[in-house]
Tab-separated table of C-alpha atoms and ligand atoms in Angstrom:
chain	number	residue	atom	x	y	z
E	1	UNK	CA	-41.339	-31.100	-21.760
E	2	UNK	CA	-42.519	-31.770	-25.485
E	3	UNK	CA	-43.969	-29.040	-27.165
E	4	UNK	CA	-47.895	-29.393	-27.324
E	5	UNK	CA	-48.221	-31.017	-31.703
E	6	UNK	CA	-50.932	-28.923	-33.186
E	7	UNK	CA	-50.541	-29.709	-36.666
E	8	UNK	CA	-52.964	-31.735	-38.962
E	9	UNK	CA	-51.835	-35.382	-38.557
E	10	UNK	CA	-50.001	-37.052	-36.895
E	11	UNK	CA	-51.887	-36.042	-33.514
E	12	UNK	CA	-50.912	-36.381	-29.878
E	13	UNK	CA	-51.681	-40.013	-28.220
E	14	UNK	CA	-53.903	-40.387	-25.369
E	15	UNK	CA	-51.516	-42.109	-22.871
E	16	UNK	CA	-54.019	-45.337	-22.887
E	17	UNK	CA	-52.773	-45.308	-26.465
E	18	UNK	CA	-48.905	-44.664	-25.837
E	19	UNK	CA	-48.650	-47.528	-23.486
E	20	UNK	CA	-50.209	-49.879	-25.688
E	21	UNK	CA	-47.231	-49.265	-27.740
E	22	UNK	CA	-44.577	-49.624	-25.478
E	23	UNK	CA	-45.340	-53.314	-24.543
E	24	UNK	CA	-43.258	-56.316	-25.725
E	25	UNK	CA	-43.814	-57.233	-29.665
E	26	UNK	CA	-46.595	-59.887	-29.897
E	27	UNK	CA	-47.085	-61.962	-32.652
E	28	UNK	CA	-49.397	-61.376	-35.255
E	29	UNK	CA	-51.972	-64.619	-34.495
E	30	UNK	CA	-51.363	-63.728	-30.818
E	31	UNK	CA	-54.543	-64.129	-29.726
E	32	UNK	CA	-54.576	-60.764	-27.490
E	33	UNK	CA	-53.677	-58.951	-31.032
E	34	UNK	CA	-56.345	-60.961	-33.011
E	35	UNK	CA	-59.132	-59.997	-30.449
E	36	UNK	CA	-58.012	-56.399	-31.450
E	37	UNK	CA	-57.933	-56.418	-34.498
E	38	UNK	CA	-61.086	-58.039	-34.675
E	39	UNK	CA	-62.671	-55.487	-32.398
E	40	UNK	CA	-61.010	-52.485	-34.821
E	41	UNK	CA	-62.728	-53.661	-37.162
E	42	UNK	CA	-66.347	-54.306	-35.490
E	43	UNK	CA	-65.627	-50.489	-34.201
E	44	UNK	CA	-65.177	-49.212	-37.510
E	45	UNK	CA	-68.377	-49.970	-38.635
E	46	UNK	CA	-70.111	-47.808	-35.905
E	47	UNK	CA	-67.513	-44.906	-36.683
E	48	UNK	CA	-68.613	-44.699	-40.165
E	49	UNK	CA	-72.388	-46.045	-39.423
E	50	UNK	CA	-72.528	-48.666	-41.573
E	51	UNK	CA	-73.086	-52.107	-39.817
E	52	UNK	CA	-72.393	-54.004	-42.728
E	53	UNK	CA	-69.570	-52.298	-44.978
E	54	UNK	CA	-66.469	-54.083	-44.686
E	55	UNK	CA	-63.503	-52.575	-43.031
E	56	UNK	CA	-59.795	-53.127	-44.159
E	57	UNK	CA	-57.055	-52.389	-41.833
E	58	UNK	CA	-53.876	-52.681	-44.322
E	59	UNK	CA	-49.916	-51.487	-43.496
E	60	UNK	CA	-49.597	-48.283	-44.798
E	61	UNK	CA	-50.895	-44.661	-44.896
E	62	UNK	CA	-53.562	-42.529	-46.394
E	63	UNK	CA	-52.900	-42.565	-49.623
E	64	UNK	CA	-52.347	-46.460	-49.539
E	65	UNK	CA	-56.001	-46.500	-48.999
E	66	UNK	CA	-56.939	-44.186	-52.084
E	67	UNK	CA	-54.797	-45.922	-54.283
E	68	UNK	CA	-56.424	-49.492	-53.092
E	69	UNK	CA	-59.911	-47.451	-53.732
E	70	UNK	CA	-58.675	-46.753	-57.030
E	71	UNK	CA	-57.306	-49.862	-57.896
E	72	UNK	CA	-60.302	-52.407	-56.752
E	73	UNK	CA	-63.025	-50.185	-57.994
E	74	UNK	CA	-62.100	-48.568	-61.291
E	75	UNK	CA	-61.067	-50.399	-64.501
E	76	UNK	CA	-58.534	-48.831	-66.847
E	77	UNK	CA	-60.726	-46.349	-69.493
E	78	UNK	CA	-63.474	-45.865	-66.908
E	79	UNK	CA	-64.665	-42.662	-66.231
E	80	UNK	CA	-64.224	-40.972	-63.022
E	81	UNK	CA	-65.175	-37.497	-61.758
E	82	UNK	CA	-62.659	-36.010	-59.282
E	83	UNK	CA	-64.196	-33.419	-57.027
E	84	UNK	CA	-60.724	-31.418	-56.025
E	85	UNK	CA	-60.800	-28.487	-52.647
E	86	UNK	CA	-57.429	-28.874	-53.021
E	87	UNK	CA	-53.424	-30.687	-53.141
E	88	UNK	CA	-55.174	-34.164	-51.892
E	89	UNK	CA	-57.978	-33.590	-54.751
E	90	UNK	CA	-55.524	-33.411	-57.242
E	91	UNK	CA	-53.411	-36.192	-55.306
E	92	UNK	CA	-56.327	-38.419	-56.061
E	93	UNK	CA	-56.718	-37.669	-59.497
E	94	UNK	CA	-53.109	-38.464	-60.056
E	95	UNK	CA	-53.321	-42.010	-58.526
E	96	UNK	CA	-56.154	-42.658	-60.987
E	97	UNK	CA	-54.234	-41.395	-64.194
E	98	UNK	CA	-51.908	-43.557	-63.212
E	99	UNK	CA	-54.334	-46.494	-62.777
E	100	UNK	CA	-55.416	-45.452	-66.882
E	101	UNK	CA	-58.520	-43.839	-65.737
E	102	UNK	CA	-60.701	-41.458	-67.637
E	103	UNK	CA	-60.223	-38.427	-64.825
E	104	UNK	CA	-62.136	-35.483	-65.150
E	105	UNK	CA	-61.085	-32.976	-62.695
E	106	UNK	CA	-64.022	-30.558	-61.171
E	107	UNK	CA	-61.922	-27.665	-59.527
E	108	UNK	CA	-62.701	-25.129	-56.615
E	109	UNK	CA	-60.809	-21.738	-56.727
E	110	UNK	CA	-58.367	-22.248	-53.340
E	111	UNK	CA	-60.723	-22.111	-50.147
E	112	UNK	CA	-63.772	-23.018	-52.181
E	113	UNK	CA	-65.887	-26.497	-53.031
E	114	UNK	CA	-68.129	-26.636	-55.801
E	115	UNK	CA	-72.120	-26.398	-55.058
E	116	UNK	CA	-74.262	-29.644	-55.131
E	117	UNK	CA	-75.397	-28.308	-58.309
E	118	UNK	CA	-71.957	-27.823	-59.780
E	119	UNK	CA	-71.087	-31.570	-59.180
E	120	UNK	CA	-74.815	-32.570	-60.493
E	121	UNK	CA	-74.063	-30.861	-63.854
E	122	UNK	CA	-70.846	-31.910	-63.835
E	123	UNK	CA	-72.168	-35.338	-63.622
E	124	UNK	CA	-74.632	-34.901	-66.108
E	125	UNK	CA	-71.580	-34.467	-69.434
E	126	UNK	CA	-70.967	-38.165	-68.902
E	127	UNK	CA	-72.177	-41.326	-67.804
E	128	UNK	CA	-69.238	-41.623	-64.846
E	129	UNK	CA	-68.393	-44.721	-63.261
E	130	UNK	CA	-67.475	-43.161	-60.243
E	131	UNK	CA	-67.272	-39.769	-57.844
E	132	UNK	CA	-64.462	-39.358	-55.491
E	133	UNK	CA	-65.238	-36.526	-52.913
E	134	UNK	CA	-62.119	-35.074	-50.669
E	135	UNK	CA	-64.274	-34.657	-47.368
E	136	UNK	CA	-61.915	-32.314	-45.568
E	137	UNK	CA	-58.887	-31.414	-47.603
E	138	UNK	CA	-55.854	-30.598	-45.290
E	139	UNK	CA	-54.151	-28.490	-47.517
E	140	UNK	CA	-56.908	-25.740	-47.593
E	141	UNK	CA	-59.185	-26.419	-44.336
E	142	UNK	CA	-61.967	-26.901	-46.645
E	143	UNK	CA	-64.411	-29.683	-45.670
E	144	UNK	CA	-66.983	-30.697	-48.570
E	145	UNK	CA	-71.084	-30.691	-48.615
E	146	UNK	CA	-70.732	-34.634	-48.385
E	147	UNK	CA	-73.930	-35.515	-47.875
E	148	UNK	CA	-75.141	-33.148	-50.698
E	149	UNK	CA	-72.351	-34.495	-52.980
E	150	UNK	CA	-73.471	-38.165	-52.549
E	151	UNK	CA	-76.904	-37.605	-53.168
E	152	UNK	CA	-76.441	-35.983	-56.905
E	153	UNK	CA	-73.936	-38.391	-57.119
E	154	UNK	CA	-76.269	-41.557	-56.154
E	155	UNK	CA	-78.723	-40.054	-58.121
E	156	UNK	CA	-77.059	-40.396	-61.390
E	157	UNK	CA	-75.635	-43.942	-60.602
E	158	UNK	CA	-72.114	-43.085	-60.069
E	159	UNK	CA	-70.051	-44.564	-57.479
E	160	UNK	CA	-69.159	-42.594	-54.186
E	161	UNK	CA	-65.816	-42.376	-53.078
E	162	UNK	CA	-64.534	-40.365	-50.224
E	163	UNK	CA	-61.485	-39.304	-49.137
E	164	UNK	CA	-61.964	-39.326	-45.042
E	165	UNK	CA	-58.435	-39.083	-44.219
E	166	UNK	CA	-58.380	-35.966	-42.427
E	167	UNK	CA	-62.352	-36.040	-40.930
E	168	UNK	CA	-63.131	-39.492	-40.348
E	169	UNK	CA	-63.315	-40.070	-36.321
E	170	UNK	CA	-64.159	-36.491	-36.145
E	171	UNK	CA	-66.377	-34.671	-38.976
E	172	UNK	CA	-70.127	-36.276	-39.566
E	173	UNK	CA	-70.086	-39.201	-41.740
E	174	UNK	CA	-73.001	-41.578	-42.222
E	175	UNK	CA	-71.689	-44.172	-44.631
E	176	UNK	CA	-75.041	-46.077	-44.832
E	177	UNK	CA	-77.619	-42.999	-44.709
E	178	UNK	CA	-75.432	-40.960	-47.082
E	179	UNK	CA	-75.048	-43.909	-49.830
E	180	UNK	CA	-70.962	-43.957	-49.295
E	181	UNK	CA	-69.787	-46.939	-51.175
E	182	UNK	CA	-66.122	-46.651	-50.362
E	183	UNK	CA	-64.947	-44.504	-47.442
E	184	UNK	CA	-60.633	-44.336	-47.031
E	185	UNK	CA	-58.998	-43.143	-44.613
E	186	UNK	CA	-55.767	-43.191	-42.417
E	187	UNK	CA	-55.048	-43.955	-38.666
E	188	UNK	CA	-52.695	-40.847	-37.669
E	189	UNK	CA	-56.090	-38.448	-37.391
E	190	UNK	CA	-58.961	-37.668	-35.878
E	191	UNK	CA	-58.819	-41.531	-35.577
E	192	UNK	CA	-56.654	-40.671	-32.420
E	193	UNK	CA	-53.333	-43.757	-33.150
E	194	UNK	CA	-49.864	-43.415	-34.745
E	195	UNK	CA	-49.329	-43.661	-38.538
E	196	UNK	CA	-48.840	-46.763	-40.135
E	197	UNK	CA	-52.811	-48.170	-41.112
E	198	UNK	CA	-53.968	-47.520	-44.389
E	199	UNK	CA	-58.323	-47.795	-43.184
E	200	UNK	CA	-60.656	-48.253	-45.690
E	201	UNK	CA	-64.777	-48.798	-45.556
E	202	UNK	CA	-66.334	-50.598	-48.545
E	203	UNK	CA	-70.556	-51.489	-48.746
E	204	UNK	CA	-71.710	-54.530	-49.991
E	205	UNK	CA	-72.534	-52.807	-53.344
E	206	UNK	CA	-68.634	-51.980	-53.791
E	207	UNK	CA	-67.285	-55.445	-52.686
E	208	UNK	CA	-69.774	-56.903	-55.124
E	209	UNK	CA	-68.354	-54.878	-57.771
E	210	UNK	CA	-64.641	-55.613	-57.022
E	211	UNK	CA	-66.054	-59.965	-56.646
E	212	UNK	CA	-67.516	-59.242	-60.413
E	213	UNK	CA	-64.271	-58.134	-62.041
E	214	UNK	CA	-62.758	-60.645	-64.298
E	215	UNK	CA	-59.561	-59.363	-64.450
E	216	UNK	CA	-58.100	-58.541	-60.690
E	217	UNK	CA	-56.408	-55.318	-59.815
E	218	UNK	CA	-52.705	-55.371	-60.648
E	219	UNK	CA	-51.502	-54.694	-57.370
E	220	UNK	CA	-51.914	-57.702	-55.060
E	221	UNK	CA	-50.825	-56.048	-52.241
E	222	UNK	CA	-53.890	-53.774	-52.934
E	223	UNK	CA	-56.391	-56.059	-53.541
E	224	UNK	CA	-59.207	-56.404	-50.988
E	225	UNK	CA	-60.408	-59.644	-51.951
E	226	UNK	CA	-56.673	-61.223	-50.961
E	227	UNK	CA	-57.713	-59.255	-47.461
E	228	UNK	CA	-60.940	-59.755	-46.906
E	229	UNK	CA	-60.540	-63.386	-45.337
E	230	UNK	CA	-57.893	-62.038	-42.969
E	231	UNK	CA	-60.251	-59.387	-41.887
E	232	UNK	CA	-63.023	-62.056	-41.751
E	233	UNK	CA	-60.758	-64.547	-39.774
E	234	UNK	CA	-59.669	-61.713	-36.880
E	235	UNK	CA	-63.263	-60.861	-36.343
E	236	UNK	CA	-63.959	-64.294	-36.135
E	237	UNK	CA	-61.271	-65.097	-34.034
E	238	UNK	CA	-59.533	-68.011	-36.518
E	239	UNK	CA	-56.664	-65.610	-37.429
E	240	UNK	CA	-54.810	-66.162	-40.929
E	241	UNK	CA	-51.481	-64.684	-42.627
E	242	UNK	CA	-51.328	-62.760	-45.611
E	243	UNK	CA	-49.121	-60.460	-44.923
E	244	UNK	CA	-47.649	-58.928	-42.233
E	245	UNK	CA	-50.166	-56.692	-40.220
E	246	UNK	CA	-48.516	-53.456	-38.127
E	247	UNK	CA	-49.132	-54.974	-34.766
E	248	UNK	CA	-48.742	-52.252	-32.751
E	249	UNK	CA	-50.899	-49.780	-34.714
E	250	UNK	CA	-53.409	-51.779	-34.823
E	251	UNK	CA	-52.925	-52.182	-31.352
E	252	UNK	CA	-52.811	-48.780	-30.743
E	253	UNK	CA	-55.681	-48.065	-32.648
E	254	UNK	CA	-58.323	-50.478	-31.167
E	255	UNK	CA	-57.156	-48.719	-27.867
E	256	UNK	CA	-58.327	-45.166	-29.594
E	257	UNK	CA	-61.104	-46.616	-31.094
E	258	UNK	CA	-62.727	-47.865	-27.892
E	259	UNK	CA	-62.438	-44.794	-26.605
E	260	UNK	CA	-64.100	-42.969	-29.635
E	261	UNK	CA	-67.052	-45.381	-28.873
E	262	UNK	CA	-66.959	-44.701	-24.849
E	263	UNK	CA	-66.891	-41.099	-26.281
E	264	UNK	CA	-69.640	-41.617	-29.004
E	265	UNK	CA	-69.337	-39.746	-32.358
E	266	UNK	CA	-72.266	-37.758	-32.200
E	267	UNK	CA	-70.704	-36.101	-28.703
E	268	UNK	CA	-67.234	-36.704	-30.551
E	269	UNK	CA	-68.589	-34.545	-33.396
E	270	UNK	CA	-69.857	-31.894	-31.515
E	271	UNK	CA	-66.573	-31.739	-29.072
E	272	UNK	CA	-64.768	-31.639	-31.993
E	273	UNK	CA	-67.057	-28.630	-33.657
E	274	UNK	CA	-67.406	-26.484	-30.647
E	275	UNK	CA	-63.820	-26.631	-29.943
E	276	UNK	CA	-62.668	-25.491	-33.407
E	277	UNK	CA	-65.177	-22.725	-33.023
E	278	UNK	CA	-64.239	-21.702	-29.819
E	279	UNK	CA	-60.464	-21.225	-31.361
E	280	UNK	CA	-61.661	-19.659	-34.395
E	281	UNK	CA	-63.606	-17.207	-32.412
E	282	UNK	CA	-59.756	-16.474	-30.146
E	283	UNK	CA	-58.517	-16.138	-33.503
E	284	UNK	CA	-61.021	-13.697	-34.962
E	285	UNK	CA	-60.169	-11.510	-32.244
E	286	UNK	CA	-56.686	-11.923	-32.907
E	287	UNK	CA	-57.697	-10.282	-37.060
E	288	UNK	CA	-56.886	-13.053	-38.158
E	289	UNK	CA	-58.319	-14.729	-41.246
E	290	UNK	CA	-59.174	-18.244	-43.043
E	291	UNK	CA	-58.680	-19.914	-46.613
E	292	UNK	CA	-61.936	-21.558	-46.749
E	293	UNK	CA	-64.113	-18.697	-48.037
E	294	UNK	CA	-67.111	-19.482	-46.154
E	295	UNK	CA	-68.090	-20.623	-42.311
E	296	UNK	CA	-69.759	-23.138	-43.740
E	297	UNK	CA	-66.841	-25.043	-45.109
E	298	UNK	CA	-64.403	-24.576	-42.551
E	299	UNK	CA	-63.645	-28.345	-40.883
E	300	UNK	CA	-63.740	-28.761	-37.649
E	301	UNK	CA	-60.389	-31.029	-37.811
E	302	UNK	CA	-58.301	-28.399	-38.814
E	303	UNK	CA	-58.069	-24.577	-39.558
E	304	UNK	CA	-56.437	-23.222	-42.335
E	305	UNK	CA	-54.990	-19.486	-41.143
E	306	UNK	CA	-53.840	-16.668	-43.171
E	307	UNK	CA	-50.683	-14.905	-42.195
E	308	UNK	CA	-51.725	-11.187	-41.233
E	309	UNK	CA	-50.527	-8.549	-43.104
E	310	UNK	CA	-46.361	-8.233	-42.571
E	311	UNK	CA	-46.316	-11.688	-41.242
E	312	UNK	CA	-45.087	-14.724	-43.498
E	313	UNK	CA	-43.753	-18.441	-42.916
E	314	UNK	CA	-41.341	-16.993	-39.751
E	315	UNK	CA	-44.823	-16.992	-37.436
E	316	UNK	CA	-44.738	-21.035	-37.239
E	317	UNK	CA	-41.212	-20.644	-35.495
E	318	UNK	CA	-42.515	-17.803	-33.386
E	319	UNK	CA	-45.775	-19.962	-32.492
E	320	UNK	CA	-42.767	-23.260	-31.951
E	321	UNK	CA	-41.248	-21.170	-29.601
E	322	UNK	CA	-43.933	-20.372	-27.708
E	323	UNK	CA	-44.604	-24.753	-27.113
E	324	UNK	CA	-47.134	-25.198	-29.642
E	325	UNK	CA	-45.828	-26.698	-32.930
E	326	UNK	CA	-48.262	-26.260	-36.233
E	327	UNK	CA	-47.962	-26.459	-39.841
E	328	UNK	CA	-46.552	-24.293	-42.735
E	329	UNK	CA	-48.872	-23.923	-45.968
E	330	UNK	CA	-49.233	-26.803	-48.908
E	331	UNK	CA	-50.806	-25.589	-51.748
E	332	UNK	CA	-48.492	-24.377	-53.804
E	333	UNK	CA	-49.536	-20.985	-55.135
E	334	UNK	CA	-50.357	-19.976	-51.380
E	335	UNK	CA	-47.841	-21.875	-49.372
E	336	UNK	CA	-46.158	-18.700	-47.792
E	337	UNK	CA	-49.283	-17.093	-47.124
E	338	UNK	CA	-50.808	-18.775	-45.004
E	339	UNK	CA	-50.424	-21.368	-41.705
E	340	UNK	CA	-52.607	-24.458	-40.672
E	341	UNK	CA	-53.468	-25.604	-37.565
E	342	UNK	CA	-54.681	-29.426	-36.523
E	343	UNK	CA	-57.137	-29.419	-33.603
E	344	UNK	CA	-58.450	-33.380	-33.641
E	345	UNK	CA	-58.796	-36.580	-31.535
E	346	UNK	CA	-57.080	-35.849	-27.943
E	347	UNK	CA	-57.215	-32.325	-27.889
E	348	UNK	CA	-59.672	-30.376	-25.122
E	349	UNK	CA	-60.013	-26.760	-24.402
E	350	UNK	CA	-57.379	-26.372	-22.538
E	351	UNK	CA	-54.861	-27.227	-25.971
E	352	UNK	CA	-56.883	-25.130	-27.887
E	353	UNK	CA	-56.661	-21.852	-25.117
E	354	UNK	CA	-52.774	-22.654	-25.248
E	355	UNK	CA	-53.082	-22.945	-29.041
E	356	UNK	CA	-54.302	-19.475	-29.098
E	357	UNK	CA	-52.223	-17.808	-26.140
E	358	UNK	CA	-49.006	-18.988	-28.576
E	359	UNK	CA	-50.204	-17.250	-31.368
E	360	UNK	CA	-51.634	-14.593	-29.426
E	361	UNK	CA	-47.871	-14.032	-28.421
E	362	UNK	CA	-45.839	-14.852	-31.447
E	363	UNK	CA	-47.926	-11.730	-32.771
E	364	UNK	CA	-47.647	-9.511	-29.897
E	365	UNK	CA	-51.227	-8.913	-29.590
E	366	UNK	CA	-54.113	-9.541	-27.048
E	367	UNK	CA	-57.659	-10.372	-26.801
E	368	UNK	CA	-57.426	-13.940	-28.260
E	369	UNK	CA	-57.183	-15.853	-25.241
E	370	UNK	CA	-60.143	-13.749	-23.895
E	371	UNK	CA	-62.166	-14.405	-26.824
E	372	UNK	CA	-61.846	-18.510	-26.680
E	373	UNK	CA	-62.281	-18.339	-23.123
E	374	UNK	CA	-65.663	-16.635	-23.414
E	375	UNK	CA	-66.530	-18.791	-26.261
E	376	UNK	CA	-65.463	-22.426	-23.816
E	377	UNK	CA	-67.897	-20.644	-21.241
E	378	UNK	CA	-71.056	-22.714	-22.877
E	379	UNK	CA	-68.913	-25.559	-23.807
E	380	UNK	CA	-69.176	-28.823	-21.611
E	381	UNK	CA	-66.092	-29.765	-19.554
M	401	PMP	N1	-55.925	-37.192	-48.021
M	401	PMP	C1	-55.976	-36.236	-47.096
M	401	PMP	C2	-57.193	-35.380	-47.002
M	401	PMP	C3	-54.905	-36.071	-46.222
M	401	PMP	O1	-54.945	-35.141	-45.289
M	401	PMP	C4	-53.774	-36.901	-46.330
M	401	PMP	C5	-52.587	-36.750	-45.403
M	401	PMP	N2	-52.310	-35.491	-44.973
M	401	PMP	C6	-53.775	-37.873	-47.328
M	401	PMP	C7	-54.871	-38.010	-48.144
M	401	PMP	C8	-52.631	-38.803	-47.506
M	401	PMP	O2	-52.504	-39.567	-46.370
M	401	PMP	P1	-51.084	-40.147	-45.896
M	401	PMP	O3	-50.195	-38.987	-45.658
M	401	PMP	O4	-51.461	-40.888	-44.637
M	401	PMP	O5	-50.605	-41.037	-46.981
């Protein structure tokens, strides 16, 4: 038996998903593949409600995706605001120093986000080009006032940027309603399929910006206008190479992603909220507590959990050898203070009553398991 992956990306498969993997290699114009890969893509758009953004589905990971968001949409010298909860905050800014952007950083103390207000004054100094906004960060558990975020930031002009990496599939995101211009994300998440997709969202408003540059971005692997008539051609069926698409995770994906649609995201949501509550509430009981200074911004992808006093970094093993695996700390100052736990895409209350029952154990205490249990009570099978 496997030990039960708890940890905040790469998630379990749904066997649907697995199998899809485990069939003989097709081609990439094989015209099974191509009706997948179209269908990703139509999916996509109802994931992030937007029914006329343009999704990319591009080898790679995560922060393949940011750097493309950097790279299409900001010129060298242009100002850009960085809104940083944490390590993939400051990951962000990095990729666009590196790009020769003007990057301001706005900073939260760890477990923290900046108010609405914070970001509108922060906006205010300069006349920024664009925003980016870490929506969950997965180093501190924090997940950012989006919506609140993207209207100061419409209101002043700037461009909206979000990091969805570790939220989108699971957290509420309205691309369209919220004025998103460029959502990236990744597909080892709360989108449910193995790594290997770099997935990025772009409105009408972006794409129009990237068609107007004169100059085009200096990575071509990067640039969305050398994929956007692949993408085009595999939702119209009249498949084209540019370069070599994974196969099989997009394979795998389109397999997750109809289920997230049989599932619907606004039930998806919820599952996905009352289940991390239900496990916070086991873990409550258990004294323990959370980075993310506030209920408010705790995600519901992920939980960020301080060691309890006498405990450090050796409570992962004991939770390992008790058959749930989750993660160490990230941020750097904090790293051996504190433990994170994934809880996204296939995942039901059953995982997360295990989840608990292993810590529970690895501390040698009790009433944790009780606690989720009564919590599940009013939660839908
Ligand atoms: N942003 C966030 C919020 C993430 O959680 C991650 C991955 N943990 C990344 C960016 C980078 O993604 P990847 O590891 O897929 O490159």
């Amino acid at each position: 038996m496997t030990d039960q992956l708890m940890i905040p990306g790469p998630v379990e498969l749904h066997p649907d998903v697995q199998s899809v993997l485990g069939e003989p290699q097709r081609g990439h114009l094989d015209p099974i593949f191509v009706s997948r890969f179209g269908a990703s893509l139509k999916a996509l758009r109802t994931v992030v409600g937007s029914p006329s953004a343009w999704p990319f589905l591009v080898s790679g990971s995560g922060t393949l995706a940011l750097e493309m968001a950097g790279a299409n949409f900001i010129l060298p010298g242009e100002p850009v605001l960085v809104v940083s909860t944490g390590f993939f905050g400051e990951r962000m800014a990095a990729i666009l120093t590196r790009l020769g952007a003007a990057v301001t950083v706005l900073r939260a103390e760890p477990g923290g986000a900046p108010t609405p207000e914070e970001v509108d004054s922060a906006l205010a100094a300069r006349a920024y080009k664009a925003i980016t906004i870490t929506h969950v960060d997965t180093s501190t558990g924090v997940r950012t006032p989006l919506e609140s975020y993207a209207k100061v930031a419409k209101a002043r002009g700037a461009l909206v940027i979000v990091d969805a990496v570790c939220s989108l599939g699971a957290e509420a995101l309205e691309q369209d309603k919220w004025g998103l211009d460029v959502v990236a994300s990744a597909s080892q998440k709360a989108l449910g399929a193995p790594p290997g997709l770099a997935v990025l969202t772009v409105s009408q408003r972006a794409l129009e910006i990237r068609k107007s540059r004169k100059e085009p971005p200096t990575t071509m692997f990067g640039d969305i206008l050398e994929w956007l008539p692949i993408m085009e051609g595999c939702e119209s069926g009249t498949p084209r190479y540019y370069a070599t698409p994974a196969v099989n995770a997009i394979s795998a994906l389109s397999v997750s992603l109809a289920h997230i649609l049989a599932e619907g995201m606004p039930a998806r949501v919820a599952r996905h909220k009352h289940l991390a509550e239900a496990l916070r509430h086991g873990l409550d009981a258990l004294g323990l507590t959370y980075l993310p200074k506030s209920p408010a911004l705790r995600a519901h992808t992920m939980s960020a959990v301080y060691y309890p006093a006498g405990k450090g970094p050796e409570l992962v093993g004991a939770i390992a050898a008790r058959g749930v695996t989750v993660a160490g700390g990230l941020l750097a100052d904090l790293r051996q203070r504190y433990f994170r736990i994934g809880h996204m895409a296939n995942f039901s209350a059953s995982d997360i009553i295990s989840t608990v029952a292993a810590v529970e154990l690895a501390l040698g205490a009790t009433g944790g398991v009780a606690a989720t249990s009564a919590a599940l009570r009013n939660v839908k099978p």
